[in-house]
PDB file of C-alpha atoms in Angstrom:
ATOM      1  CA  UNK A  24     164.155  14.698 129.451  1.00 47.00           C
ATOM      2  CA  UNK A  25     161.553  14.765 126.453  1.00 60.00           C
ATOM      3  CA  UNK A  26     158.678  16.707 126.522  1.00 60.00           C
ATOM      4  CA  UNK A  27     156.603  13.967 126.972  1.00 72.00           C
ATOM      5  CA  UNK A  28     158.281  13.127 130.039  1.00 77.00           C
ATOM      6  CA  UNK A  29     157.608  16.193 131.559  1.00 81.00           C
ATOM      7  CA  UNK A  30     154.161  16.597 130.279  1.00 87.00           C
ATOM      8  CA  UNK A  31     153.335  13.324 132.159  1.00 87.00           C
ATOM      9  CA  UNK A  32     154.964  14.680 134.989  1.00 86.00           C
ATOM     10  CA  UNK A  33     152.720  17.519 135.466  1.00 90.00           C
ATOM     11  CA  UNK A  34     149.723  15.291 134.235  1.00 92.00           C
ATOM     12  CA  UNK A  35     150.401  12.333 136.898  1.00 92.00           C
ATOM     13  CA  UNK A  36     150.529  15.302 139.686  1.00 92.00           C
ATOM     14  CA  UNK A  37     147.522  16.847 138.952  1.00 95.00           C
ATOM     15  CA  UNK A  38     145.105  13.904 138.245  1.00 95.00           C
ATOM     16  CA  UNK A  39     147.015  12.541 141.924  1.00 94.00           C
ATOM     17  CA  UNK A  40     145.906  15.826 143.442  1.00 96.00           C
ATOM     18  CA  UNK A  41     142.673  15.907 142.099  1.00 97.00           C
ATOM     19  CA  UNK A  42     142.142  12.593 143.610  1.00 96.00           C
ATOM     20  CA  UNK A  43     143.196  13.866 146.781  1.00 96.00           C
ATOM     21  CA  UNK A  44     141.703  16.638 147.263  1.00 97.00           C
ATOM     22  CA  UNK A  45     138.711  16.184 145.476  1.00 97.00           C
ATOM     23  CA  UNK A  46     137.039  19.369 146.406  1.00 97.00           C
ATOM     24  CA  UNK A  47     139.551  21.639 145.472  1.00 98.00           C
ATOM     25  CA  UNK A  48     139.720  22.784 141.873  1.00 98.00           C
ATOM     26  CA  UNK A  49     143.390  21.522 140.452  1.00 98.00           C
ATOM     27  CA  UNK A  50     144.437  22.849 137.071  1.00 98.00           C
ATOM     28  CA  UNK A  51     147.411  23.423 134.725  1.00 97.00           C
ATOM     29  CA  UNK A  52     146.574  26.676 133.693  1.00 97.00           C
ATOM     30  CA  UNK A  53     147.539  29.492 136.008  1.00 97.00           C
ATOM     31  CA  UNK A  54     145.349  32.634 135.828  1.00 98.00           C
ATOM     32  CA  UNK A  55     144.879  35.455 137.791  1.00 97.00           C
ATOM     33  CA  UNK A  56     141.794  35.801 140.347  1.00 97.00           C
ATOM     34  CA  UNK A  57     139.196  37.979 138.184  1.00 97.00           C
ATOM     35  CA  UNK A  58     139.887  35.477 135.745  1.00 98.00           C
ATOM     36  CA  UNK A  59     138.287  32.966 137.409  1.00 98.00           C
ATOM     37  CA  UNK A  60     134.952  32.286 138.684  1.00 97.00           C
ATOM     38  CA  UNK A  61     134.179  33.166 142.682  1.00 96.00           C
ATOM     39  CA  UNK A  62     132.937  29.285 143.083  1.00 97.00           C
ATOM     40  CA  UNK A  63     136.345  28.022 141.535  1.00 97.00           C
ATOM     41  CA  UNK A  64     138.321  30.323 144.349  1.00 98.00           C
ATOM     42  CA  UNK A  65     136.281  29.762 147.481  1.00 97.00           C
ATOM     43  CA  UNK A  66     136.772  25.933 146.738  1.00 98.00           C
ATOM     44  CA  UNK A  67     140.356  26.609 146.377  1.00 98.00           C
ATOM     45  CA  UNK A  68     142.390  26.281 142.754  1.00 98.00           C
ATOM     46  CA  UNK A  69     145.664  24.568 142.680  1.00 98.00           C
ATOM     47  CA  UNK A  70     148.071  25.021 139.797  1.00 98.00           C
ATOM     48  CA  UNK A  71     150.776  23.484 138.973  1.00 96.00           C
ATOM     49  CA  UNK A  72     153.322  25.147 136.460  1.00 95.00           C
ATOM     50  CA  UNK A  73     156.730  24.144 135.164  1.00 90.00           C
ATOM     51  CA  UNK A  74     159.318  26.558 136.200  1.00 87.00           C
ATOM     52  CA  UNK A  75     162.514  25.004 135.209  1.00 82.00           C
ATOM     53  CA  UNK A  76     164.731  21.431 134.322  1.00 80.00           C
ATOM     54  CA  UNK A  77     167.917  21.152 135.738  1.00 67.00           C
ATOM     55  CA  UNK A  78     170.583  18.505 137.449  1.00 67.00           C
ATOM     56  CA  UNK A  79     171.203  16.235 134.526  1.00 62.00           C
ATOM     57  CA  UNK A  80     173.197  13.312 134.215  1.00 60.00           C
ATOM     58  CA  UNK A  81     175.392  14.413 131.357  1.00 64.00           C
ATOM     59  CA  UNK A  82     177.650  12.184 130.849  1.00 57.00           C
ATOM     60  CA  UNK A  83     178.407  10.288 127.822  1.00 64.00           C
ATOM     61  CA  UNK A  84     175.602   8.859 126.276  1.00 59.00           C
ATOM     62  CA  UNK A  85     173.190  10.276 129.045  1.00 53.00           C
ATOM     63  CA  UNK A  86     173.476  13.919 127.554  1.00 52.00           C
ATOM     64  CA  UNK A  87     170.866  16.360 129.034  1.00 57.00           C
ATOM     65  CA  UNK A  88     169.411  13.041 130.575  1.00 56.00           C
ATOM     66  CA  UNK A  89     168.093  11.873 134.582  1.00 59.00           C
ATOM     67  CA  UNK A  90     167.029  15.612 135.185  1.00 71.00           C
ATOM     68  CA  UNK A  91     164.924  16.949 137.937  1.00 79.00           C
ATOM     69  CA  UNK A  92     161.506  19.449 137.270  1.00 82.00           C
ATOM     70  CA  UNK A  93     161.559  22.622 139.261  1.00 86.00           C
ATOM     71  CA  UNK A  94     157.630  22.880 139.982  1.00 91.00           C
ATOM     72  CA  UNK A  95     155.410  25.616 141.244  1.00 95.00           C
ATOM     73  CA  UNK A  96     152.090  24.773 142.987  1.00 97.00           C
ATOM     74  CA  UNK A  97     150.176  27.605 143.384  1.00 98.00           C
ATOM     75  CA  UNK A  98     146.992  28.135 146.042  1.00 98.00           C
ATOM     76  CA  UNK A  99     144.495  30.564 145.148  1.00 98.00           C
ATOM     77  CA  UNK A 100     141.801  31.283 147.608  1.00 98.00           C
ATOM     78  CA  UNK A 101     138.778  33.540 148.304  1.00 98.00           C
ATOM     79  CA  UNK A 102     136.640  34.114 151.345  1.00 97.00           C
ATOM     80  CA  UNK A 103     133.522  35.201 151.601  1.00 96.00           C
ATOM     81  CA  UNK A 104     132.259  38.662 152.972  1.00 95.00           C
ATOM     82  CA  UNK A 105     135.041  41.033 154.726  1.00 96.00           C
ATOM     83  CA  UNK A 106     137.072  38.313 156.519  1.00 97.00           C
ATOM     84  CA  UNK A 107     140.184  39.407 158.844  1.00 97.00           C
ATOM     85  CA  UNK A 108     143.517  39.218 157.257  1.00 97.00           C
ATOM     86  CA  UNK A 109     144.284  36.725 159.352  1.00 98.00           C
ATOM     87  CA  UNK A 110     141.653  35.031 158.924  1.00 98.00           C
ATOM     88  CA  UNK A 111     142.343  34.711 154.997  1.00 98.00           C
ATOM     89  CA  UNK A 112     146.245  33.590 155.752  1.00 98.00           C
ATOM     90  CA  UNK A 113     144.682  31.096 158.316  1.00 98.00           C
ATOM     91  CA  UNK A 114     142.844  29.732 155.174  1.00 98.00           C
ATOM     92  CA  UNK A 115     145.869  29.914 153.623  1.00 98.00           C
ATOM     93  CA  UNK A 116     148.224  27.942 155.946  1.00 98.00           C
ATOM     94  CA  UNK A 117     144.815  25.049 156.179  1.00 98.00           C
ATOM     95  CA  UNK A 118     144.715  24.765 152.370  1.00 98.00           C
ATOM     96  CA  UNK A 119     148.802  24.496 151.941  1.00 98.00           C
ATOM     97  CA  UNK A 120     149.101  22.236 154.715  1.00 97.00           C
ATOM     98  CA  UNK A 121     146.721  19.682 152.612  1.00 97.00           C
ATOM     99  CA  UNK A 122     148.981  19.974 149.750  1.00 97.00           C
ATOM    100  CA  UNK A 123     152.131  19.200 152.127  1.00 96.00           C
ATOM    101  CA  UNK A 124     150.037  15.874 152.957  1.00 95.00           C
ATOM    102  CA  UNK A 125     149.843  14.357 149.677  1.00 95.00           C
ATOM    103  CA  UNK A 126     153.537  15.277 148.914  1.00 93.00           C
ATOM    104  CA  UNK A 127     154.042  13.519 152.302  1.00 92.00           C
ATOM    105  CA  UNK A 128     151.974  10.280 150.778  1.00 90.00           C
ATOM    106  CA  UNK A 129     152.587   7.993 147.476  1.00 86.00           C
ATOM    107  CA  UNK A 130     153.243  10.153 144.562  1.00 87.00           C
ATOM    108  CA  UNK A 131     153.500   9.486 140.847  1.00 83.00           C
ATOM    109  CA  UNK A 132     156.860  10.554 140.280  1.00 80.00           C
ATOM    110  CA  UNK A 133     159.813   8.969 141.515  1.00 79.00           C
ATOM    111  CA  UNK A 134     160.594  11.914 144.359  1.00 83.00           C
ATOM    112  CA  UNK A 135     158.847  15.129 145.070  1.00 88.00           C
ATOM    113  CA  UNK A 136     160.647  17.337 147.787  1.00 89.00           C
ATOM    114  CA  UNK A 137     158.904  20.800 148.614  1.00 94.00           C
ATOM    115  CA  UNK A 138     161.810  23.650 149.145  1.00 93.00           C
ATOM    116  CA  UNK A 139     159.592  26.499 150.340  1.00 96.00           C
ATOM    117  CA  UNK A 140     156.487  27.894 150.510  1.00 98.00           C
ATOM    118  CA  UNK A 141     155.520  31.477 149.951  1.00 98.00           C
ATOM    119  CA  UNK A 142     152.120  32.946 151.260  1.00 98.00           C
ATOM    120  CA  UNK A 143     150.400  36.255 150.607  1.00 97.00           C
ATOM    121  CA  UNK A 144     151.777  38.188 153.593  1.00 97.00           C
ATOM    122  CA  UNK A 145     147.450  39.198 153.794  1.00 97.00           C
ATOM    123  CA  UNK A 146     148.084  41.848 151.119  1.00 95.00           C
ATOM    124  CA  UNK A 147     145.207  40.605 149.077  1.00 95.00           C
ATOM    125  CA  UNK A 148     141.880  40.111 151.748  1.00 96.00           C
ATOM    126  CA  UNK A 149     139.930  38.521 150.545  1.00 97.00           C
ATOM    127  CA  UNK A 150     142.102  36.787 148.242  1.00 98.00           C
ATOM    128  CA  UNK A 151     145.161  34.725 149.480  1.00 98.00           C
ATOM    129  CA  UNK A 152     147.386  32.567 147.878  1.00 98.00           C
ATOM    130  CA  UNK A 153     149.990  30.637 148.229  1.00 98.00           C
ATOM    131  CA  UNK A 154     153.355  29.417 146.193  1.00 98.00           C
ATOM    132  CA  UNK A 155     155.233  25.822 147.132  1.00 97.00           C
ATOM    133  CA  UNK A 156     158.608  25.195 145.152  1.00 95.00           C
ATOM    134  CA  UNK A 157     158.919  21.741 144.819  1.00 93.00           C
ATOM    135  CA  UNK A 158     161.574  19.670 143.094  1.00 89.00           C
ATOM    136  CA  UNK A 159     160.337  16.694 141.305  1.00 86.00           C
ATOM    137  CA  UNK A 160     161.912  13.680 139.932  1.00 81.00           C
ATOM    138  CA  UNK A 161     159.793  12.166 137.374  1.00 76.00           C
TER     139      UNK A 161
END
């Protein structure tokens, strides 16, 4: 696939998700927490980042062609005060769960399909995250 194809992938996701979830802060540029600002993380920032391209058609004519977009989405989180570490992955588990929603709902790619999901294991109280794989065909 061109790089156009791609970038329009990851464009059409995140304006969708914005939409969506319009009180969550949805992005393209992954940073870590203490780069961004406490309002920003107690909304809740989504990322979405390119991992890898892969599965093409390859056959004659179709060379490096049809492929699918390995995509991260990424859930960063803080809560205020000294909340439980449960408490944080509870946020956690609310705040992925709205992202499984919309990949449940019209999409603008042809296919999205969500692999796994990864949370913080409450290492990080106040701060949780999470990390969905999902496969996109754009």
């Amino acid at each position: 696939m061109g790089a156009a194809v791609l970038s329009d992938a990851l464009n059409g996701m995140k304006a969708a998700l914005a939409a969506a979830l319009p009180a969550r802060v949805v992005t393209r540029d992954l940073k870590n927490f203490d780069q961004r600002k406490d309002a920003e993380l107690q909304a809740g920032v989504l990322t979405l980042v390119a991992a890898r391209e892969f599965g093409y058609a390859n056959h004659r004519g179709r060379e490096a062609d049809m492929g699918r977009l390995s995509l991260a989405i990424v859930g960063q989180i803080k809560l205020p005060g000294k909340p439980a570490p449960s408490t944080v992955e509870d946020a956690e588990f609310a705040f992925a769960a709205e992202v499984k929603t919309f990949l449940a709902g019209a999409l603008p790619v042809s296919d999205a399909l969500l692999l796994e999901t990864r949370f913080s294991g409450q290492l990080e109280a106040p701060y949780g995250w999470f990390a969905m794989d999902v496969e996109v065909r754009p």
